[in-house]
Amino acid sequence: MSGFYEISEKDKGELVVHFNGRMDIESSTSILDELHSMIAQKSPALLAVNLENVTYFDDFGALVLIELKNAMTTRDSGFKIIGTQGRTKDLLSLVDFDAFEKCLLAERKRSENIIVSLGAETLTQVSNLRFLVSFVGSVFLSFLHVFRHPKSLRVNDTIACMEKTGVNALPIVGMTSFLLGLVIAFMSSLQLQQFGANIYVASLVAVAMVSELGPIMTAIVVAGRSGSAFAAEIGTMKISEEIDALVAMGFNPTLFIVVPKIIASVIVVPMLTLFADLFAVAGGLVVGVFLLDLTANAYISQTLKALTLFEVCWGMLKSVVFALLIVWIGCLRGFQTRGGADAVGNSATSAVVSSIFLIILFDSIFAVVRSFW
Amino acid sequence: MEKQKTIRVTNLSARYDEEVILEDISLDVYKGEILVILGGSGCGKSTLLKHMVGLSEPFAGQVYIDDVDITSCNDQDFRSTLRKIGVLFQGSALFGSMTISENVALPITEYSTLSKDSINNLVRMKLCMVDLAGYEHYLPSELSGGMKKRAGLARALALNPKILFLDEPTAGLDPVMSAEIDELIVKLNKSIGTTIVIVTHELDSIFSVAQRVIMLDKQTKGIIAQGDPKYLKEHSQNRVVRQFFNRSAKSE
Ligand SMILES: Nc1ncnc2c1ncn2[C@@H]1O[C@H](COP(=O)(O)OP(=O)(O)O)[C@@H](O)[C@H]1O
Ligand SMILES: [Mg+2]
């Protein structure tokens, strides 16, 4: 037994607990644990607590008294507090027992009925869908507005966004594509060497990169770098009421935030893709020259022979579409953010995951369209 | 008998980068008193509070809490000092991903071994104190600014700290609610002897809770007055101080 109290037995079935010293955060746990098991063991008909020798009492102490009282009343037994004169009275004044008990009773639970939560979930999904459609609409309207009033475009923001999304992404895009070109050339040479068709390594690298891998790799890097940043930036603005402030000042948030990002990305992502293609060809060239004994001239002329203008334009078209997808999802997730810091994190994650999925989905659609052309 | 000093700030200078906010400030907070720090907007009240809690490193000077120099003590001492204090931040600083009751329960679960039910009851008692009963399951983003303030206060009170720092506890509250919070502050001080340092501009609050005030000034970057607010209002030699207490405009 801890030294926070002493128990004396008066008449039959009546226990008196004399508390002494502090009734605070340190003592309340052991008092509660011990007295609960004591009550269960002895089941007294009346429990009296004596607070005469208490030197410090705060709401942790009040918690002890309230819980003891509840334990006794659920057993149909009595409970009373004695020794509340003098100094103890001041200590108890902070604690309004009646109000506390009322609070404890007045717990309002939010309903957790399955049907209700199913309905609520459906409603959120529907409103998300509606928002998705209306967001596309508002982007279109904003673009119309920009065409009619070119001055309303925030040029500085657009240029800053081009730098962040494009220029700053160049090293990582260049590096990954170079390595990718290297790997494709090396792996395909293992097969092609058997037929003495080393020179076709150049065609393979060029075609694979320009029409497929270049746009996809670039889009995935941009989604990871910028899509998440868009979502986090707009999400933070949303939860800190900055978006509301924009609206209140008469700005259109789509025009203010989304349009610069769309314009910047649509310009910059195809350019990044072009760089990715070049770096990949350079990677293939390194393998061709150093491992396959091709001359640089032969490699380059084979590369040019393999590529058609249509192929290059097709790749650019794809990367424009991917850029649109990335910005659209990033901004959408940002605007959908509701709640606190973790909601911003979720939006950023969801923006990356959704845009990578959409990129691959649309790439498949492009492939199908092309094969039925 | 000399009054015991709970907090001693000695020759404190505070800067953000090059910008000097406070210059060579010394002040004491006595055990069990309610001290109000006041001054115009942007004069460094919140900055002073952050230094007193040890959240910002001073450019020069020391802050002692119960004779521990929190600007230079080791990690363990700093933590045991933090255990004694509760802070209400100006922006409430509630965790947005947690409900109100989880916010208040967080320090209690960390520092006590009470059972889950007991903690739940305790949290409801705390919320009841600040008149937020029934909002346990709300997220901070679903509350008004004043309600967030009160939830932040409940969290600061969670462990019944010996020292309480409150940054504008009644800003954004209606007059009735402000008066109730003031009453709660005085009650805490009387019943369990909490030492309370409050930053506020609200004149009504100042006169109803303050036992002593300290007034900061942006121009001098230091303390321009301290003492009993009622006395300062009538008898201060400093025009800025009188203007503040009498709510008059600068061009007088
Ligand atoms: N994180 C910060 N970085 C730079 N300057 C700051 C920072 N926080 C506050 N300040 C400056 O310090 C001064 C005092 O601010 P603060 O202590 O918040 O004033 P108040 O008295 O209104 O609480 C202001 O001039 C403000 O510009
Ligand atoms: Mg402030």
XYZ file of C-alpha atoms and ligand atoms in Angstrom:
653
model
C 0.000 0.000 0.000
C 1.302 3.422 -0.912
C 1.641 6.090 1.735
C -0.983 8.380 0.306
C -3.778 7.247 2.615
C -4.754 5.107 5.596
C -7.852 3.008 5.944
C -9.812 2.491 9.118
C -12.910 0.398 9.586
C -15.643 1.949 11.632
C -18.848 0.032 12.039
C -19.780 -2.975 10.058
C -19.209 -2.355 6.397
C -18.172 1.263 6.767
C -14.702 2.171 5.600
C -12.990 5.496 6.092
C -10.089 6.466 3.863
C -7.877 9.162 5.369
C -5.937 10.853 2.624
C -2.797 12.705 3.523
C -0.300 14.792 1.633
C -0.711 15.599 -2.038
C -3.511 14.382 -4.260
C -1.964 15.125 -7.640
C -0.793 13.532 -10.835
C 1.875 11.461 -9.070
C -0.360 9.920 -6.461
C -3.680 9.586 -8.252
C -2.802 6.524 -10.315
C -1.750 4.331 -7.415
C -4.602 5.588 -5.223
C -7.134 4.730 -7.880
C -5.660 1.317 -8.688
C -5.435 0.277 -5.051
C -8.775 1.607 -3.907
C -10.623 0.104 -6.859
C -9.327 -3.344 -6.022
C -9.968 -2.715 -2.333
C -13.600 -1.839 -3.066
C -13.977 -4.913 -5.231
C -12.549 -7.056 -2.440
C -14.339 -5.760 0.609
C -17.435 -4.276 -1.024
C -18.128 -1.837 1.839
C -21.633 -0.516 2.352
C -20.357 2.999 2.917
C -17.112 4.635 1.914
C -16.103 7.867 3.571
C -13.083 9.819 2.466
C -11.410 12.153 4.894
C -9.585 15.089 3.304
C -8.510 16.733 6.548
C -4.800 16.147 6.091
C -4.599 16.847 2.390
C -2.011 19.496 1.607
C -2.492 19.800 -2.133
C -5.500 18.969 -4.196
C -6.154 19.570 -7.873
C -8.345 18.032 -10.532
C -6.359 14.812 -10.436
C -7.588 14.559 -6.857
C -11.072 15.456 -7.973
C -10.845 12.652 -10.499
C -10.048 10.221 -7.699
C -13.092 11.322 -5.694
C -15.421 11.216 -8.690
C -14.266 7.784 -9.759
C -14.581 6.425 -6.238
C -18.069 7.846 -5.998
C -19.037 6.275 -9.319
C -17.618 2.937 -8.249
C -19.670 3.054 -5.054
C -22.918 4.175 -6.644
C -22.781 1.459 -9.296
C -22.632 -1.002 -6.394
C -25.584 0.657 -4.683
C -23.355 1.649 -1.815
C -22.905 4.982 -0.110
C -20.153 7.551 -0.494
C -19.378 10.676 1.444
C -16.636 13.228 1.808
C -15.645 14.415 5.268
C -13.050 16.739 6.712
C -13.552 19.540 4.214
C -13.214 22.340 6.728
C -10.478 24.910 7.014
C -7.606 24.758 4.628
C -9.002 21.928 2.558
C -11.946 24.108 1.705
C -9.762 26.499 -0.280
C -8.188 23.631 -2.109
C -11.555 22.224 -3.042
C -12.857 25.548 -4.297
C -11.146 25.100 -7.649
C -13.013 21.925 -8.231
C -16.661 22.285 -9.005
C -17.823 18.713 -8.488
C -21.367 19.260 -9.673
C -20.218 20.843 -12.926
C -17.657 18.101 -13.494
C -20.185 15.372 -12.945
C -22.575 17.056 -15.311
C -19.807 17.231 -17.914
C -19.011 13.588 -17.493
C -22.650 12.684 -18.064
C -23.082 14.993 -21.007
C -20.821 13.123 -23.376
C -22.079 13.493 -26.898
C -20.921 10.647 -29.079
C -20.845 11.048 -32.807
C -22.903 8.298 -34.353
C -20.933 5.353 -35.613
C -23.796 3.497 -37.236
C -22.651 1.522 -40.299
C -25.431 2.777 -42.520
C -24.810 6.362 -41.479
C -21.101 6.147 -42.172
C -21.764 4.401 -45.493
C -24.070 7.241 -46.443
C -21.590 9.846 -45.270
C -18.805 8.205 -47.281
C -21.010 8.093 -50.391
C -21.833 11.744 -49.984
C -18.146 12.664 -49.688
C -17.342 10.658 -52.814
C -20.146 12.333 -54.744
C -19.060 15.774 -53.629
C -15.456 14.917 -54.542
C -16.625 13.918 -57.996
C -18.602 17.109 -58.341
C -15.618 19.120 -57.246
C -13.436 17.287 -59.746
C -15.750 18.245 -62.597
C -16.256 21.797 -61.439
C -12.510 22.189 -61.037
C -11.978 21.258 -64.698
C -14.676 23.753 -65.607
C -13.115 26.532 -63.575
C -9.713 25.870 -65.171
C -11.318 26.220 -68.634
C -13.037 29.445 -67.671
C -9.819 30.832 -66.238
C -8.010 30.066 -69.483
C -10.726 31.788 -71.471
C -10.330 34.763 -69.191
C -6.565 34.777 -69.722
C -7.022 34.675 -73.508
C -9.334 37.636 -73.388
C -7.333 39.577 -70.820
C -3.709 38.486 -71.202
C -2.703 40.992 -68.532
C -4.480 38.954 -65.862
C -1.887 36.209 -66.211
C 0.621 36.261 -63.374
C 3.731 36.235 -65.504
C 6.246 36.320 -62.673
C 4.652 33.338 -60.977
C 4.646 31.483 -64.265
C 8.341 32.101 -64.813
C 9.214 31.139 -61.240
C 7.212 27.958 -61.647
C 9.000 27.174 -64.916
C 12.296 27.474 -63.113
C 11.211 25.265 -60.227
C 9.524 22.627 -62.343
C 11.882 22.665 -65.291
C 15.343 24.074 -64.762
C 15.780 22.640 -61.295
C 14.622 19.211 -62.466
C 17.127 19.080 -65.308
C 20.017 17.437 -63.393
C 17.929 14.583 -62.034
C 16.098 14.043 -65.330
C 19.389 14.123 -67.261
C 21.072 11.727 -64.861
C 18.296 9.139 -64.832
C 17.876 9.228 -68.610
C 21.572 8.910 -69.241
C 21.734 5.832 -67.046
C 18.572 4.469 -68.612
C 20.068 4.862 -72.102
C 23.190 3.125 -70.889
C 21.241 0.212 -69.476
C 18.973 -0.214 -72.509
C 21.941 -0.190 -74.851
C 23.839 -2.667 -72.743
C 20.939 -5.090 -72.261
C 19.864 -5.005 -75.907
C 23.460 -5.470 -77.075
C 23.581 -8.794 -75.244
C 20.845 -10.068 -77.559
C 21.727 -8.190 -80.742
C 25.419 -9.167 -80.595
C 24.422 -12.785 -81.214
C 23.150 -11.747 -84.654
C 25.970 -9.312 -85.348
C 23.374 -6.546 -85.346
C 25.206 -4.211 -82.987
C 24.263 -1.140 -84.974
C 20.570 -1.627 -84.186
C 21.301 -0.877 -80.559
C 21.186 2.766 -81.668
C 17.729 2.419 -83.202
C 16.438 0.564 -80.185
C 17.596 3.172 -77.696
C 16.279 6.011 -79.851
C 12.846 4.571 -80.526
C 12.301 3.250 -76.991
C 13.288 6.534 -75.385
C 11.666 8.990 -77.752
C 8.278 7.350 -78.030
C 7.911 5.654 -74.646
C 10.417 5.926 -71.866
C 11.465 9.548 -72.294
C 8.012 11.012 -71.725
C 7.157 8.538 -68.958
C 10.406 8.889 -67.016
C 10.277 12.656 -67.216
C 6.638 12.727 -66.161
C 7.300 10.478 -63.182
C 10.195 12.621 -62.004
C 8.115 15.792 -62.406
C 5.183 14.183 -60.596
C 7.437 13.287 -57.681
C 9.141 16.672 -57.547
C 6.483 19.178 -58.546
C 3.118 17.409 -58.337
C 3.635 16.788 -54.639
C 4.896 20.346 -54.159
C 1.779 21.789 -55.845
C -0.480 19.709 -53.609
C 1.422 20.616 -50.438
C 1.594 24.309 -51.294
C -2.087 24.652 -52.137
C -3.079 22.362 -49.264
C -1.225 24.546 -46.785
C -2.823 27.656 -48.256
C -6.181 25.962 -47.949
C -5.923 24.975 -44.304
C -4.475 28.308 -43.241
C -7.374 30.140 -44.910
C -5.110 31.829 -47.496
C -7.369 30.586 -50.277
C -10.344 32.135 -48.507
C -8.389 35.373 -48.254
C -7.770 35.314 -52.019
C -11.451 34.791 -52.715
C -12.410 37.534 -50.288
C -10.093 39.963 -52.061
C -11.841 39.178 -55.321
C -9.172 36.954 -56.849
C -10.072 33.776 -58.617
C -7.872 31.149 -56.923
C -7.777 29.017 -60.060
C -6.555 31.936 -62.118
C -4.169 33.020 -59.401
C -2.611 29.672 -58.566
C -3.450 26.993 -61.110
C -3.132 28.732 -64.479
C 0.534 29.758 -64.009
C 1.386 26.206 -63.030
C -0.406 24.736 -66.039
C 1.230 27.109 -68.508
C 4.655 26.601 -66.970
C 4.397 22.828 -66.936
C 3.005 22.513 -70.430
C 5.969 24.481 -71.735
C 8.642 22.957 -69.560
C 7.826 19.254 -69.384
C 8.139 18.632 -73.164
C 11.462 20.451 -73.070
C 12.607 18.249 -70.222
C 11.490 15.243 -72.254
C 13.618 16.413 -75.157
C 16.613 16.657 -72.859
C 15.832 13.217 -71.473
C 15.878 11.803 -75.020
C 19.209 13.461 -75.762
C 20.812 12.226 -72.565
C 19.561 8.690 -73.199
C 21.028 8.716 -76.702
C 24.285 9.916 -75.171
C 24.148 7.011 -72.732
C 23.594 4.563 -75.576
C 26.415 6.189 -77.510
C 28.845 5.560 -74.646
C 27.982 1.856 -74.641
C 28.105 1.695 -78.450
C 31.501 3.318 -78.716
C 33.245 1.706 -75.767
C 31.702 -1.768 -75.679
C 30.425 -2.473 -79.170
C 33.202 -0.923 -81.274
C 30.799 1.337 -83.179
C 32.007 4.722 -84.359
C 30.203 7.741 -82.990
C 29.263 8.788 -86.513
C 27.693 5.464 -87.351
C 25.762 5.439 -84.080
C 24.359 8.914 -84.600
C 23.397 8.407 -88.206
C 21.634 5.132 -87.298
C 19.813 6.992 -84.526
C 18.626 9.651 -86.959
C 17.581 7.027 -89.469
C 15.471 5.232 -86.880
C 13.592 8.320 -85.796
C 10.826 10.023 -87.720
C 9.439 13.456 -87.102
C 6.119 11.843 -86.258
C 7.775 9.802 -83.515
C 9.272 12.873 -81.917
C 6.014 14.836 -82.087
C 4.131 11.885 -80.665
C 6.467 11.827 -77.677
C 6.046 15.584 -77.182
C 2.268 15.302 -77.382
C 2.341 12.637 -74.713
C 4.455 14.704 -72.400
C 2.111 17.681 -72.802
C -0.767 15.453 -71.721
C 1.251 14.080 -68.811
C 2.112 17.614 -67.715
C -1.577 18.519 -67.700
C -2.383 15.430 -65.646
C 0.311 16.188 -63.081
C -0.758 19.782 -62.544
C -4.426 18.916 -62.547
C -4.092 16.185 -59.911
C -1.594 18.151 -57.833
C -3.798 21.236 -57.671
C -6.984 19.216 -57.236
C -5.575 17.348 -54.254
C -4.360 20.639 -52.834
C -7.797 22.214 -53.064
C -9.406 19.105 -51.574
C -7.232 19.331 -48.453
C -9.244 19.671 -45.293
C -8.042 19.472 -41.701
C -4.538 19.793 -40.366
C -0.893 19.114 -41.094
C -1.413 15.429 -41.788
C -4.041 16.265 -44.394
C -1.393 18.221 -46.308
C 0.903 15.208 -46.199
C -1.868 12.944 -47.421
C -2.647 15.300 -50.286
C 0.972 15.329 -51.404
C 1.204 11.544 -51.304
C -2.094 11.113 -53.037
C -1.086 13.602 -55.728
C 2.029 11.600 -56.587
C 0.325 8.222 -56.493
C -2.676 9.321 -58.546
C -0.587 11.125 -61.120
C 1.772 8.195 -61.642
C -1.228 5.927 -62.086
C -2.856 8.350 -64.529
C 0.390 8.772 -66.452
C 0.639 5.049 -67.034
C -3.073 4.732 -67.795
C -2.896 7.471 -70.413
C 0.269 5.993 -71.848
C -1.625 2.754 -72.418
C -4.450 4.694 -74.049
C -1.931 6.357 -76.354
C -0.530 2.957 -77.277
C -4.002 1.613 -78.103
C -4.888 4.688 -80.160
C -1.689 4.368 -82.122
C -2.103 0.682 -82.895
C -5.595 1.274 -84.314
C -4.509 4.340 -86.268
C 10.537 37.176 4.523
C 11.717 37.804 1.026
C 9.540 36.499 -1.750
C 10.829 33.454 -3.560
C 11.777 34.062 -7.165
C 10.464 31.424 -9.542
C 11.821 32.931 -12.737
C 14.751 35.272 -13.061
C 15.612 36.895 -16.347
C 18.961 38.649 -16.273
C 20.313 41.028 -18.909
C 18.453 39.276 -21.687
C 18.916 40.475 -25.264
C 16.874 38.981 -28.024
C 17.450 39.292 -31.753
C 16.107 37.769 -34.896
C 19.149 37.691 -37.162
C 20.347 41.293 -37.097
C 17.120 42.814 -35.876
C 17.269 43.724 -32.190
C 13.946 43.047 -30.478
C 14.821 43.259 -26.783
C 17.903 44.842 -25.261
C 19.275 44.057 -21.817
C 16.086 43.133 -19.986
C 16.010 41.935 -16.388
C 12.920 40.872 -14.540
C 11.793 38.523 -11.787
C 8.646 36.492 -11.425
C 7.797 35.651 -7.835
C 6.388 32.374 -6.673
C 2.598 32.246 -6.822
C 2.035 35.609 -8.477
C 0.191 36.611 -11.609
C 2.449 38.758 -13.754
C 1.113 40.441 -16.853
C 3.455 41.418 -19.669
C 1.986 44.136 -21.803
C 2.928 46.520 -24.531
C 1.978 47.554 -28.022
C 1.672 45.123 -30.849
C 5.029 43.891 -32.150
C 7.066 45.093 -29.185
C 8.384 41.621 -28.430
C 6.029 40.187 -25.836
C 5.742 36.812 -27.520
C 9.470 36.878 -28.132
C 10.143 37.433 -24.423
C 7.760 34.596 -23.565
C 9.514 32.222 -25.964
C 12.829 33.065 -24.364
C 11.432 32.497 -20.883
C 10.266 29.042 -21.927
C 13.601 28.263 -23.551
C 12.250 27.894 -27.072
C 14.535 30.561 -28.488
C 18.159 31.006 -27.629
C 18.929 34.478 -26.309
C 21.557 36.628 -27.981
C 22.860 37.444 -24.510
C 21.724 36.970 -20.941
C 20.244 34.197 -18.842
C 16.851 32.857 -17.860
C 16.618 30.969 -14.578
C 13.600 28.876 -13.701
C 13.810 27.642 -10.095
C 17.526 28.465 -10.217
C 18.182 26.335 -13.280
C 19.689 28.376 -16.102
C 17.645 27.075 -19.008
C 19.824 28.845 -21.549
C 22.847 26.728 -20.718
C 21.740 23.736 -18.620
C 22.012 20.154 -19.794
C 19.223 18.294 -21.537
C 17.982 16.474 -18.482
C 17.630 19.596 -16.367
C 15.911 21.338 -19.230
C 13.386 18.556 -19.512
C 12.621 18.424 -15.830
C 12.123 22.189 -15.989
C 9.776 21.860 -18.936
C 7.778 19.383 -16.896
C 6.954 22.229 -14.492
C 5.586 24.592 -17.086
C 2.571 24.799 -19.335
C 2.387 27.096 -22.343
C -0.537 28.480 -24.300
C 0.786 29.757 -27.616
C -0.565 32.817 -29.338
C -1.817 30.699 -32.260
C -3.063 27.908 -29.945
C -0.732 25.394 -31.687
C -3.208 22.537 -31.429
C -2.302 19.450 -33.424
C -4.563 19.547 -36.434
C -4.625 15.822 -36.961
C -5.875 15.093 -33.453
C -9.268 15.744 -31.935
C -9.571 18.216 -29.079
C -9.654 15.465 -26.483
C -6.601 13.773 -27.987
C -4.782 17.085 -27.885
C -5.504 17.543 -24.204
C -4.852 13.886 -23.410
C -1.446 13.881 -25.080
C 0.631 15.268 -22.178
C -1.419 13.328 -19.635
C -0.790 9.985 -21.332
C 2.880 10.874 -21.640
C 3.460 11.843 -18.032
C 1.040 9.743 -16.000
C 0.049 6.116 -15.816
C -3.655 6.666 -15.322
C -5.994 4.214 -16.996
C -7.625 5.136 -20.266
C -11.033 5.727 -18.698
C -9.564 7.964 -16.026
C -7.739 9.996 -18.642
C -10.959 10.348 -20.594
C -12.738 11.602 -17.499
C -9.925 13.970 -16.683
C -9.872 15.379 -20.206
C -13.567 16.035 -19.980
C -13.070 17.809 -16.669
C -10.380 19.976 -18.234
C -12.580 20.831 -21.195
C -15.401 21.568 -18.792
C -13.178 24.108 -17.019
C -12.761 26.039 -20.258
C -16.389 25.574 -21.229
C -15.741 23.222 -24.130
C -17.648 20.205 -22.841
C -19.188 18.328 -25.741
C -16.470 19.222 -28.255
C -14.212 16.266 -27.431
C -14.477 14.731 -30.871
C -14.012 17.888 -32.910
C -10.890 18.608 -34.888
C -9.209 21.986 -34.280
C -10.110 23.042 -37.821
C -13.768 22.641 -36.904
C -13.582 25.161 -34.057
C -13.681 28.938 -33.969
C -10.563 30.916 -33.037
C -11.742 31.565 -29.501
C -12.630 27.927 -29.002
C -9.167 26.914 -30.186
C -7.696 29.323 -27.659
C -9.663 27.663 -24.905
C -8.719 24.175 -26.078
C -5.084 25.287 -26.070
C -5.566 26.558 -22.540
C -7.011 23.206 -21.499
C -3.947 21.506 -22.948
C -1.602 23.905 -21.156
C -3.448 23.129 -17.904
C -3.421 19.390 -18.495
C -0.720 18.536 -15.978
C -1.479 21.362 -13.527
C 1.942 22.889 -14.080
C 3.595 24.998 -11.408
C 4.185 27.785 -13.893
C 1.801 28.759 -16.628
C 2.699 30.941 -19.615
C -0.285 32.307 -21.472
C 0.126 34.277 -24.691
C -3.016 36.372 -25.143
C -5.425 33.889 -23.553
C -8.468 36.096 -24.015
C -7.782 37.481 -27.493
C -10.670 36.658 -29.781
C -13.073 35.786 -26.990
C -16.326 37.532 -26.253
C -16.408 39.647 -23.070
C -18.355 37.085 -21.070
C -16.007 34.284 -22.005
C -12.982 36.521 -21.346
C -14.275 37.218 -17.878
C -14.741 33.504 -17.264
C -11.206 32.723 -18.395
C -9.889 35.506 -16.162
C -11.804 34.004 -13.289
C -10.348 30.568 -14.040
C -6.842 32.032 -14.065
C -7.341 33.705 -10.713
C -8.879 30.530 -9.287
C -5.953 28.391 -10.416
C -3.577 30.860 -8.861
C -5.448 30.943 -5.554
C -6.215 27.270 -5.129
C -3.122 25.457 -6.293
C -0.712 28.356 -6.256
C 0.200 28.329 -9.927
C 2.646 31.041 -10.939
C 1.193 32.651 -14.029
C 2.796 34.844 -16.670
C 0.282 36.344 -19.062
C 0.736 38.374 -22.216
C -2.322 40.433 -22.961
C -3.564 43.791 -24.194
C -7.057 43.578 -22.790
C -7.342 46.323 -20.203
C -10.260 44.661 -18.421
C -8.274 41.464 -18.058
C -5.234 43.318 -16.840
C -7.132 45.070 -14.075
C -8.964 41.946 -12.973
C -6.089 39.464 -12.878
C -2.768 41.253 -12.688
C -0.973 41.525 -9.386
C 1.937 43.172 -11.149
C 2.529 44.292 -14.713
C 5.614 44.754 -16.818
C 5.352 46.996 -19.823
C 7.619 46.611 -22.840
C 8.186 49.276 -25.438
C 9.189 48.966 -29.064
C 11.262 52.153 -29.164
C 13.427 51.521 -26.140
C 13.397 47.757 -26.685
C 13.095 47.306 -22.953
C 10.900 47.590 -19.890
C 9.441 51.057 -19.456
C 7.262 50.446 -16.430
C 6.465 47.857 -13.830
C 4.223 47.652 -10.834
C 0.584 47.747 -9.882
C -1.568 48.536 -12.933
C -4.007 50.740 -11.030
C -1.170 52.821 -9.708
C 0.518 53.094 -13.098
C -2.691 54.200 -14.746
C -2.949 57.235 -12.513
C 0.580 58.080 -11.533
C 3.030 56.919 -14.169
C 5.513 59.565 -15.275
C 5.697 58.008 -18.715
C 3.214 59.302 -21.265
C 3.243 56.053 -23.290
C 2.252 54.097 -20.190
C -0.598 56.443 -19.352
C -1.789 56.372 -22.947
C -1.873 52.597 -22.883
C -3.880 52.364 -19.687
C -6.238 55.162 -20.630
C -6.737 53.877 -24.157
C -5.931 57.170 -25.833
C -4.431 57.706 -29.282
C -0.799 58.683 -29.784
C -1.406 62.233 -30.938
C -2.483 63.677 -27.639
N 10.416 34.411 -36.334
C 10.712 35.707 -36.475
N 11.682 36.118 -37.307
C 12.005 37.428 -37.431
N 11.409 38.408 -36.750
C 10.419 38.093 -35.906
C 10.011 36.718 -35.723
N 9.008 36.698 -34.816
C 8.792 37.976 -34.466
N 9.623 38.812 -35.113
C 9.693 40.271 -34.949
O 9.860 40.527 -33.595
C 9.090 41.630 -33.184
C 8.276 41.256 -31.969
O 7.375 40.229 -32.280
P 6.450 39.565 -31.191
O 7.276 39.146 -30.047
O 5.654 38.494 -31.858
O 5.509 40.789 -30.804
P 4.251 40.841 -29.845
O 4.637 41.753 -28.781
O 3.133 41.413 -30.666
O 3.940 39.457 -29.384
C 8.254 42.051 -34.374
O 8.833 43.225 -34.878
C 8.414 40.945 -35.368
O 8.538 41.471 -36.657
Mg 2.470 38.201 -29.683
